[in-house]
Amino acid sequence: MSLLINSGLDLFNPFNWDKDFYKFNRMEKDMNPYSVYNKEGGIVLTHNVLGINKEDLKISTKTENHTSFIVIEGKSKDDITGKEYSINSRFSIDKSKMDIENSKCSMKNGLLYIEIPYKVEPKAKEKTLKID
């Protein structure tokens, strides 16, 4: 028993986390769970959805008080720990500049990617007017 006490371990928690060794590089952290990247033709909204199953995630658009939002919602229960993970997040979006109807969503490694193209202004057609 003294071996466990001297090593910093105890009977009920056999792990001693070395926080000085810990390093984790991720832009989307808990208090700032998203990043926005400009890309040719649009933007990519990257959101941390760690612990949420793809099947349990819902991405929708809603309008409140003349403001359009992208809404991210989901809830999953972990089979091993029995703990529940959830997300409720929203972003206002300017629908006059962003083509939300042609957005694409994907998920990889606990990150949700929403690719939103810029709206393309239709080219004005040249018209010749007839002189009367």
Tab-separated table of N, CA and C in Angstrom:
chain	number	residue	atom	x	y	z
A	1	MET	N	0.816	-1.197	0.000
A	1	MET	CA	0.000	0.000	0.000
A	1	MET	C	0.860	1.262	0.000
A	2	SER	N	1.978	1.262	0.653
A	2	SER	CA	2.821	2.453	0.682
A	2	SER	C	3.371	2.772	-0.707
A	3	LEU	N	3.514	1.757	-1.550
A	3	LEU	CA	3.988	1.984	-2.913
A	3	LEU	C	3.002	2.874	-3.675
A	4	LEU	N	1.712	2.627	-3.498
A	4	LEU	CA	0.705	3.442	-4.180
A	4	LEU	C	0.702	4.867	-3.659
A	5	ILE	N	0.829	5.052	-2.369
A	5	ILE	CA	0.811	6.397	-1.791
A	5	ILE	C	2.047	7.181	-2.219
A	6	ASN	N	3.206	6.566	-2.189
A	6	ASN	CA	4.449	7.255	-2.558
A	6	ASN	C	4.490	7.625	-4.034
A	7	SER	N	3.819	6.864	-4.874
A	7	SER	CA	3.860	7.148	-6.309
A	7	SER	C	2.830	8.194	-6.725
A	8	GLY	N	2.032	8.674	-5.774
A	8	GLY	CA	1.008	9.653	-6.114
A	8	GLY	C	-0.275	9.010	-6.588
A	9	LEU	N	-0.342	7.687	-6.623
A	9	LEU	CA	-1.531	6.968	-7.044
A	9	LEU	C	-2.288	6.510	-5.808
A	10	ASP	N	-3.576	6.339	-5.944
A	10	ASP	CA	-4.331	5.752	-4.849
A	10	ASP	C	-5.160	4.600	-5.366
A	11	LEU	N	-5.746	3.863	-4.449
A	11	LEU	CA	-6.481	2.650	-4.782
A	11	LEU	C	-7.696	2.935	-5.657
A	12	PHE	N	-8.331	4.081	-5.450
A	12	PHE	CA	-9.571	4.383	-6.169
A	12	PHE	C	-9.340	5.111	-7.490
A	13	ASN	N	-8.170	5.695	-7.688
A	13	ASN	CA	-7.832	6.355	-8.941
A	13	ASN	C	-6.416	5.935	-9.326
A	14	PRO	N	-6.297	4.857	-10.091
A	14	PRO	CA	-4.973	4.323	-10.408
A	14	PRO	C	-4.212	5.101	-11.476
A	15	PHE	N	-4.703	6.280	-11.864
A	15	PHE	CA	-4.033	7.074	-12.884
A	15	PHE	C	-3.569	8.386	-12.287
A	16	ASN	N	-2.394	8.807	-12.669
A	16	ASN	CA	-1.867	10.098	-12.252
A	16	ASN	C	-1.537	10.868	-13.520
A	17	TRP	N	-2.370	11.820	-13.873
A	17	TRP	CA	-2.219	12.575	-15.112
A	17	TRP	C	-1.063	13.560	-14.974
A	18	ASP	N	-0.167	13.527	-15.927
A	18	ASP	CA	0.988	14.419	-15.936
A	18	ASP	C	0.635	15.652	-16.770
A	19	LYS	N	0.049	16.665	-16.118
A	19	LYS	CA	-0.414	17.826	-16.885
A	19	LYS	C	0.726	18.668	-17.445
A	20	ASP	N	1.939	18.543	-16.893
A	20	ASP	CA	3.081	19.263	-17.458
A	20	ASP	C	3.487	18.688	-18.820
A	21	PHE	N	3.225	17.423	-19.029
A	21	PHE	CA	3.541	16.759	-20.292
A	21	PHE	C	2.461	17.020	-21.348
A	22	TYR	N	1.254	17.284	-20.908
A	22	TYR	CA	0.091	17.424	-21.787
A	22	TYR	C	0.231	18.591	-22.755
A	23	LYS	N	0.016	18.301	-24.033
A	23	LYS	CA	-0.064	19.308	-25.083
A	23	LYS	C	-1.131	18.841	-26.061
A	24	PHE	N	-1.990	19.767	-26.443
A	24	PHE	CA	-3.028	19.440	-27.409
A	24	PHE	C	-3.265	20.685	-28.241
A	25	ASN	N	-3.095	20.581	-29.526
A	25	ASN	CA	-3.240	21.716	-30.414
A	25	ASN	C	-4.552	21.591	-31.174
A	26	ARG	N	-5.511	22.412	-30.805
A	26	ARG	CA	-6.805	22.425	-31.487
A	26	ARG	C	-7.337	23.848	-31.401
A	27	MET	N	-7.655	24.434	-32.538
A	27	MET	CA	-8.166	25.808	-32.571
A	27	MET	C	-9.547	25.898	-31.915
A	28	GLU	N	-10.380	24.888	-32.134
A	28	GLU	CA	-11.760	24.912	-31.659
A	28	GLU	C	-11.825	24.311	-30.256
A	29	LYS	N	-11.633	25.139	-29.247
A	29	LYS	CA	-11.631	24.684	-27.857
A	29	LYS	C	-13.018	24.870	-27.254
A	30	ASP	N	-13.215	24.421	-26.018
A	30	ASP	CA	-14.527	24.475	-25.393
A	30	ASP	C	-15.094	25.891	-25.268
A	31	MET	N	-14.284	26.854	-24.874
A	31	MET	CA	-14.791	28.217	-24.701
A	31	MET	C	-14.833	28.994	-26.017
A	32	ASN	N	-14.207	28.505	-27.048
A	32	ASN	CA	-14.242	29.100	-28.375
A	32	ASN	C	-14.336	27.942	-29.361
A	33	PRO	N	-15.519	27.340	-29.480
A	33	PRO	CA	-15.638	26.058	-30.183
A	33	PRO	C	-15.694	26.120	-31.705
A	34	TYR	N	-15.414	27.263	-32.288
A	34	TYR	CA	-15.529	27.345	-33.750
A	34	TYR	C	-14.411	28.197	-34.341
A	35	SER	N	-14.215	28.013	-35.638
A	35	SER	CA	-13.311	28.836	-36.433
A	35	SER	C	-13.988	29.094	-37.770
A	36	VAL	N	-13.665	30.208	-38.372
A	36	VAL	CA	-14.190	30.536	-39.700
A	36	VAL	C	-13.003	30.756	-40.619
A	37	TYR	N	-12.995	30.039	-41.731
A	37	TYR	CA	-11.907	30.129	-42.698
A	37	TYR	C	-12.455	30.625	-44.027
A	38	ASN	N	-11.767	31.591	-44.612
A	38	ASN	CA	-12.118	32.036	-45.958
A	38	ASN	C	-11.487	31.072	-46.948
A	39	LYS	N	-12.241	30.737	-47.950
A	39	LYS	CA	-11.703	29.923	-49.035
A	39	LYS	C	-12.248	30.496	-50.331
A	40	GLU	N	-11.662	30.072	-51.406
A	40	GLU	CA	-12.105	30.595	-52.699
A	40	GLU	C	-13.585	30.279	-52.911
A	41	GLY	N	-14.369	31.314	-53.093
A	41	GLY	CA	-15.780	31.137	-53.381
A	41	GLY	C	-16.680	31.046	-52.161
A	42	GLY	N	-16.126	31.144	-50.937
A	42	GLY	CA	-16.989	31.059	-49.769
A	42	GLY	C	-16.207	30.980	-48.472
A	43	ILE	N	-16.881	30.464	-47.443
A	43	ILE	CA	-16.263	30.290	-46.139
A	43	ILE	C	-16.501	28.868	-45.643
A	44	VAL	N	-15.685	28.464	-44.682
A	44	VAL	CA	-15.881	27.184	-43.996
A	44	VAL	C	-15.994	27.488	-42.514
A	45	LEU	N	-17.131	27.125	-41.949
A	45	LEU	CA	-17.338	27.231	-40.513
A	45	LEU	C	-16.979	25.871	-39.923
A	46	THR	N	-15.973	25.826	-39.041
A	46	THR	CA	-15.531	24.595	-38.402
A	46	THR	C	-15.956	24.669	-36.947
A	47	HIS	N	-16.693	23.637	-36.479
A	47	HIS	CA	-17.229	23.655	-35.116
A	47	HIS	C	-16.885	22.355	-34.401
A	48	ASN	N	-16.428	22.470	-33.163
A	48	ASN	CA	-16.123	21.313	-32.323
A	48	ASN	C	-17.437	20.641	-31.914
A	49	VAL	N	-17.616	19.381	-32.308
A	49	VAL	CA	-18.800	18.609	-31.921
A	49	VAL	C	-18.370	17.277	-31.297
A	50	LEU	N	-17.239	17.308	-30.605
A	50	LEU	CA	-16.667	16.118	-29.987
A	50	LEU	C	-17.691	15.441	-29.077
A	51	GLY	N	-17.878	14.143	-29.267
A	51	GLY	CA	-18.806	13.369	-28.447
A	51	GLY	C	-20.198	13.252	-29.027
A	52	ILE	N	-20.482	13.963	-30.102
A	52	ILE	CA	-21.809	13.915	-30.731
A	52	ILE	C	-21.735	13.035	-31.971
A	53	ASN	N	-22.628	12.060	-32.051
A	53	ASN	CA	-22.688	11.195	-33.234
A	53	ASN	C	-23.273	11.965	-34.416
A	54	LYS	N	-22.783	11.670	-35.582
A	54	LYS	CA	-23.254	12.308	-36.819
A	54	LYS	C	-24.773	12.182	-36.960
A	55	GLU	N	-25.294	11.020	-36.611
A	55	GLU	CA	-26.729	10.759	-36.749
A	55	GLU	C	-27.564	11.593	-35.771
A	56	ASP	N	-26.954	12.068	-34.695
A	56	ASP	CA	-27.671	12.831	-33.677
A	56	ASP	C	-27.543	14.337	-33.866
A	57	LEU	N	-26.863	14.760	-34.916
A	57	LEU	CA	-26.603	16.177	-35.161
A	57	LEU	C	-27.614	16.730	-36.152
A	58	LYS	N	-28.119	17.922	-35.859
A	58	LYS	CA	-29.075	18.581	-36.761
A	58	LYS	C	-28.561	19.985	-37.046
A	59	ILE	N	-28.416	20.305	-38.326
A	59	ILE	CA	-28.012	21.635	-38.754
A	59	ILE	C	-29.179	22.215	-39.538
A	60	SER	N	-29.652	23.376	-39.123
A	60	SER	CA	-30.816	23.975	-39.776
A	60	SER	C	-30.628	25.484	-39.880
A	61	THR	N	-31.529	26.125	-40.607
A	61	THR	CA	-31.549	27.581	-40.682
A	61	THR	C	-32.876	28.054	-40.110
A	62	LYS	N	-32.820	29.146	-39.378
A	62	LYS	CA	-34.023	29.738	-38.781
A	62	LYS	C	-33.920	31.246	-38.891
A	63	THR	N	-35.074	31.897	-38.891
A	63	THR	CA	-35.116	33.355	-38.909
A	63	THR	C	-35.882	33.834	-37.680
A	64	GLU	N	-35.267	34.756	-36.951
A	64	GLU	CA	-35.904	35.381	-35.792
A	64	GLU	C	-35.692	36.881	-35.894
A	65	ASN	N	-36.772	37.635	-35.783
A	65	ASN	CA	-36.693	39.103	-35.829
A	65	ASN	C	-35.861	39.601	-37.014
A	66	HIS	N	-36.117	39.052	-38.174
A	66	HIS	CA	-35.461	39.441	-39.428
A	66	HIS	C	-33.970	39.112	-39.468
A	67	THR	N	-33.510	38.242	-38.577
A	67	THR	CA	-32.120	37.788	-38.577
A	67	THR	C	-32.094	36.306	-38.887
A	68	SER	N	-31.262	35.914	-39.843
A	68	SER	CA	-31.136	34.507	-40.221
A	68	SER	C	-30.009	33.863	-39.425
A	69	PHE	N	-30.231	32.623	-39.010
A	69	PHE	CA	-29.255	31.886	-38.221
A	69	PHE	C	-29.008	30.500	-38.806
A	70	ILE	N	-27.775	30.019	-38.668
A	70	ILE	CA	-27.467	28.603	-38.828
A	70	ILE	C	-27.495	28.051	-37.410
A	71	VAL	N	-28.262	26.981	-37.194
A	71	VAL	CA	-28.418	26.409	-35.861
A	71	VAL	C	-27.844	24.995	-35.863
A	72	ILE	N	-26.991	24.714	-34.864
A	72	ILE	CA	-26.372	23.398	-34.709
A	72	ILE	C	-26.865	22.822	-33.387
A	73	GLU	N	-27.540	21.665	-33.456
A	73	GLU	CA	-28.090	21.033	-32.257
A	73	GLU	C	-27.814	19.536	-32.297
A	74	GLY	N	-27.613	18.958	-31.141
A	74	GLY	CA	-27.419	17.516	-31.083
A	74	GLY	C	-27.199	17.035	-29.669
A	75	LYS	N	-27.483	15.741	-29.470
A	75	LYS	CA	-27.289	15.121	-28.172
A	75	LYS	C	-27.010	13.640	-28.393
A	76	SER	N	-25.930	13.138	-27.773
A	76	SER	CA	-25.568	11.719	-27.872
A	76	SER	C	-25.192	11.209	-26.489
A	77	LYS	N	-25.484	9.940	-26.249
A	77	LYS	CA	-25.095	9.302	-24.998
A	77	LYS	C	-23.953	8.341	-25.287
A	78	ASP	N	-22.873	8.450	-24.504
A	78	ASP	CA	-21.710	7.589	-24.660
A	78	ASP	C	-22.030	6.203	-24.099
A	79	ASP	N	-21.830	5.176	-24.914
A	79	ASP	CA	-22.148	3.806	-24.508
A	79	ASP	C	-21.242	3.302	-23.390
A	80	ILE	N	-20.029	3.754	-23.310
A	80	ILE	CA	-19.068	3.248	-22.326
A	80	ILE	C	-19.245	3.941	-20.973
A	81	THR	N	-19.284	5.274	-20.971
A	81	THR	CA	-19.368	6.010	-19.703
A	81	THR	C	-20.792	6.285	-19.258
A	82	GLY	N	-21.735	6.225	-20.198
A	82	GLY	CA	-23.125	6.541	-19.883
A	82	GLY	C	-23.391	8.040	-19.811
A	83	LYS	N	-22.389	8.864	-20.105
A	83	LYS	CA	-22.549	10.317	-20.043
A	83	LYS	C	-23.149	10.835	-21.341
A	84	GLU	N	-23.850	11.953	-21.200
A	84	GLU	CA	-24.503	12.561	-22.344
A	84	GLU	C	-23.715	13.786	-22.803
A	85	TYR	N	-23.512	13.888	-24.094
A	85	TYR	CA	-22.855	15.037	-24.712
A	85	TYR	C	-23.911	15.771	-25.534
A	86	SER	N	-23.894	17.092	-25.472
A	86	SER	CA	-24.875	17.847	-26.251
A	86	SER	C	-24.253	19.136	-26.773
A	87	ILE	N	-24.923	19.692	-27.767
A	87	ILE	CA	-24.485	20.957	-28.356
A	87	ILE	C	-25.724	21.749	-28.761
A	88	ASN	N	-25.679	23.035	-28.499
A	88	ASN	CA	-26.658	24.009	-28.975
A	88	ASN	C	-25.850	25.250	-29.322
A	89	SER	N	-25.814	25.583	-30.596
A	89	SER	CA	-25.000	26.702	-31.049
A	89	SER	C	-25.678	27.325	-32.258
A	90	ARG	N	-25.506	28.621	-32.427
A	90	ARG	CA	-26.069	29.261	-33.624
A	90	ARG	C	-25.211	30.438	-34.038
A	91	PHE	N	-25.291	30.756	-35.329
A	91	PHE	CA	-24.511	31.832	-35.928
A	91	PHE	C	-25.437	32.653	-36.816
A	92	SER	N	-25.409	33.963	-36.664
A	92	SER	CA	-26.179	34.802	-37.581
A	92	SER	C	-25.452	34.813	-38.921
A	93	ILE	N	-26.220	34.914	-39.969
A	93	ILE	CA	-25.640	34.863	-41.312
A	93	ILE	C	-26.366	35.855	-42.219
A	94	ASP	N	-25.619	36.509	-43.054
A	94	ASP	CA	-26.169	37.470	-44.006
A	94	ASP	C	-26.552	36.708	-45.274
A	95	LYS	N	-27.829	36.426	-45.406
A	95	LYS	CA	-28.305	35.649	-46.560
A	95	LYS	C	-28.200	36.422	-47.872
A	96	SER	N	-28.009	37.726	-47.801
A	96	SER	CA	-27.851	38.483	-49.045
A	96	SER	C	-26.463	38.266	-49.639
A	97	LYS	N	-25.494	37.840	-48.814
A	97	LYS	CA	-24.130	37.609	-49.291
A	97	LYS	C	-23.751	36.138	-49.343
A	98	MET	N	-24.406	35.311	-48.528
A	98	MET	CA	-24.049	33.894	-48.428
A	98	MET	C	-25.158	33.027	-49.029
A	99	ASP	N	-24.772	32.016	-49.796
A	99	ASP	CA	-25.720	31.107	-50.453
A	99	ASP	C	-25.960	29.891	-49.560
A	100	ILE	N	-26.737	30.098	-48.528
A	100	ILE	CA	-26.975	29.047	-47.537
A	100	ILE	C	-27.679	27.836	-48.144
A	101	GLU	N	-28.441	28.040	-49.202
A	101	GLU	CA	-29.168	26.942	-49.850
A	101	GLU	C	-28.229	25.918	-50.488
A	102	ASN	N	-27.029	26.345	-50.852
A	102	ASN	CA	-26.077	25.435	-51.490
A	102	ASN	C	-24.906	25.077	-50.570
A	103	SER	N	-25.145	25.168	-49.258
A	103	SER	CA	-24.113	24.807	-48.285
A	103	SER	C	-23.945	23.295	-48.221
A	104	LYS	N	-22.755	22.864	-47.779
A	104	LYS	CA	-22.458	21.442	-47.613
A	104	LYS	C	-21.910	21.228	-46.208
A	105	CYS	N	-22.312	20.127	-45.593
A	105	CYS	CA	-21.836	19.792	-44.247
A	105	CYS	C	-21.109	18.455	-44.275
A	106	SER	N	-20.056	18.360	-43.471
A	106	SER	CA	-19.344	17.098	-43.306
A	106	SER	C	-18.776	17.060	-41.886
A	107	MET	N	-18.409	15.862	-41.448
A	107	MET	CA	-17.851	15.678	-40.117
A	107	MET	C	-16.635	14.784	-40.192
A	108	LYS	N	-15.601	15.134	-39.416
A	108	LYS	CA	-14.407	14.311	-39.369
A	108	LYS	C	-13.670	14.611	-38.067
A	109	ASN	N	-13.263	13.562	-37.369
A	109	ASN	CA	-12.444	13.692	-36.152
A	109	ASN	C	-13.043	14.623	-35.106
A	110	GLY	N	-14.355	14.580	-34.923
A	110	GLY	CA	-14.996	15.405	-33.903
A	110	GLY	C	-15.230	16.848	-34.302
A	111	LEU	N	-15.001	17.158	-35.588
A	111	LEU	CA	-15.224	18.513	-36.085
A	111	LEU	C	-16.294	18.503	-37.168
A	112	LEU	N	-17.183	19.482	-37.101
A	112	LEU	CA	-18.216	19.682	-38.104
A	112	LEU	C	-17.737	20.780	-39.040
A	113	TYR	N	-17.846	20.544	-40.337
A	113	TYR	CA	-17.457	21.523	-41.348
A	113	TYR	C	-18.710	21.931	-42.124
A	114	ILE	N	-19.006	23.227	-42.129
A	114	ILE	CA	-20.116	23.750	-42.919
A	114	ILE	C	-19.505	24.678	-43.954
A	115	GLU	N	-19.566	24.273	-45.212
A	115	GLU	CA	-19.027	25.069	-46.319
A	115	GLU	C	-20.164	25.881	-46.921
A	116	ILE	N	-20.014	27.197	-46.874
A	116	ILE	CA	-21.061	28.094	-47.357
A	116	ILE	C	-20.492	28.959	-48.481
A	117	PRO	N	-21.009	28.786	-49.698
A	117	PRO	CA	-20.499	29.604	-50.813
A	117	PRO	C	-21.061	31.026	-50.754
A	118	TYR	N	-20.284	31.961	-51.332
A	118	TYR	CA	-20.790	33.323	-51.497
A	118	TYR	C	-21.847	33.313	-52.585
A	119	LYS	N	-22.810	34.208	-52.469
A	119	LYS	CA	-23.788	34.366	-53.542
A	119	LYS	C	-23.097	35.024	-54.730
A	120	VAL	N	-23.387	34.528	-55.897
A	120	VAL	CA	-22.813	35.084	-57.118
A	120	VAL	C	-23.874	35.955	-57.765
A	121	GLU	N	-23.518	37.194	-57.963
A	121	GLU	CA	-24.445	38.118	-58.616
A	121	GLU	C	-24.564	37.727	-60.083
A	122	PRO	N	-25.791	37.596	-60.565
A	122	PRO	CA	-25.938	37.277	-61.992
A	122	PRO	C	-25.403	38.427	-62.842
A	123	LYS	N	-24.725	38.053	-63.890
A	123	LYS	CA	-24.182	39.076	-64.792
A	123	LYS	C	-25.333	39.784	-65.485
A	124	ALA	N	-25.222	41.087	-65.528
A	124	ALA	CA	-26.256	41.875	-66.192
A	124	ALA	C	-26.169	41.607	-67.699
A	125	LYS	N	-27.317	41.302	-68.274
A	125	LYS	CA	-27.341	41.066	-69.725
A	125	LYS	C	-27.354	42.404	-70.437
A	126	GLU	N	-26.562	42.434	-71.480
A	126	GLU	CA	-26.520	43.650	-72.289
A	126	GLU	C	-27.726	43.654	-73.209
A	127	LYS	N	-28.366	44.776	-73.257
A	127	LYS	CA	-29.559	44.886	-74.099
A	127	LYS	C	-29.423	46.137	-74.967
A	128	THR	N	-29.678	45.942	-76.227
A	128	THR	CA	-29.644	47.065	-77.168
A	128	THR	C	-31.057	47.613	-77.287
A	129	LEU	N	-31.154	48.909	-77.093
A	129	LEU	CA	-32.457	49.517	-77.199
A	129	LEU	C	-32.682	50.068	-78.603
A	130	LYS	N	-33.864	49.897	-79.088
A	130	LYS	CA	-34.221	50.353	-80.417
A	130	LYS	C	-34.647	51.817	-80.356
A	131	ILE	N	-34.143	52.588	-81.287
A	131	ILE	CA	-34.512	53.999	-81.339
A	131	ILE	C	-35.714	54.139	-82.245
A	132	ASP	N	-36.754	54.773	-81.717
A	132	ASP	CA	-37.990	54.975	-82.510
A	132	ASP	C	-37.908	56.208	-83.346
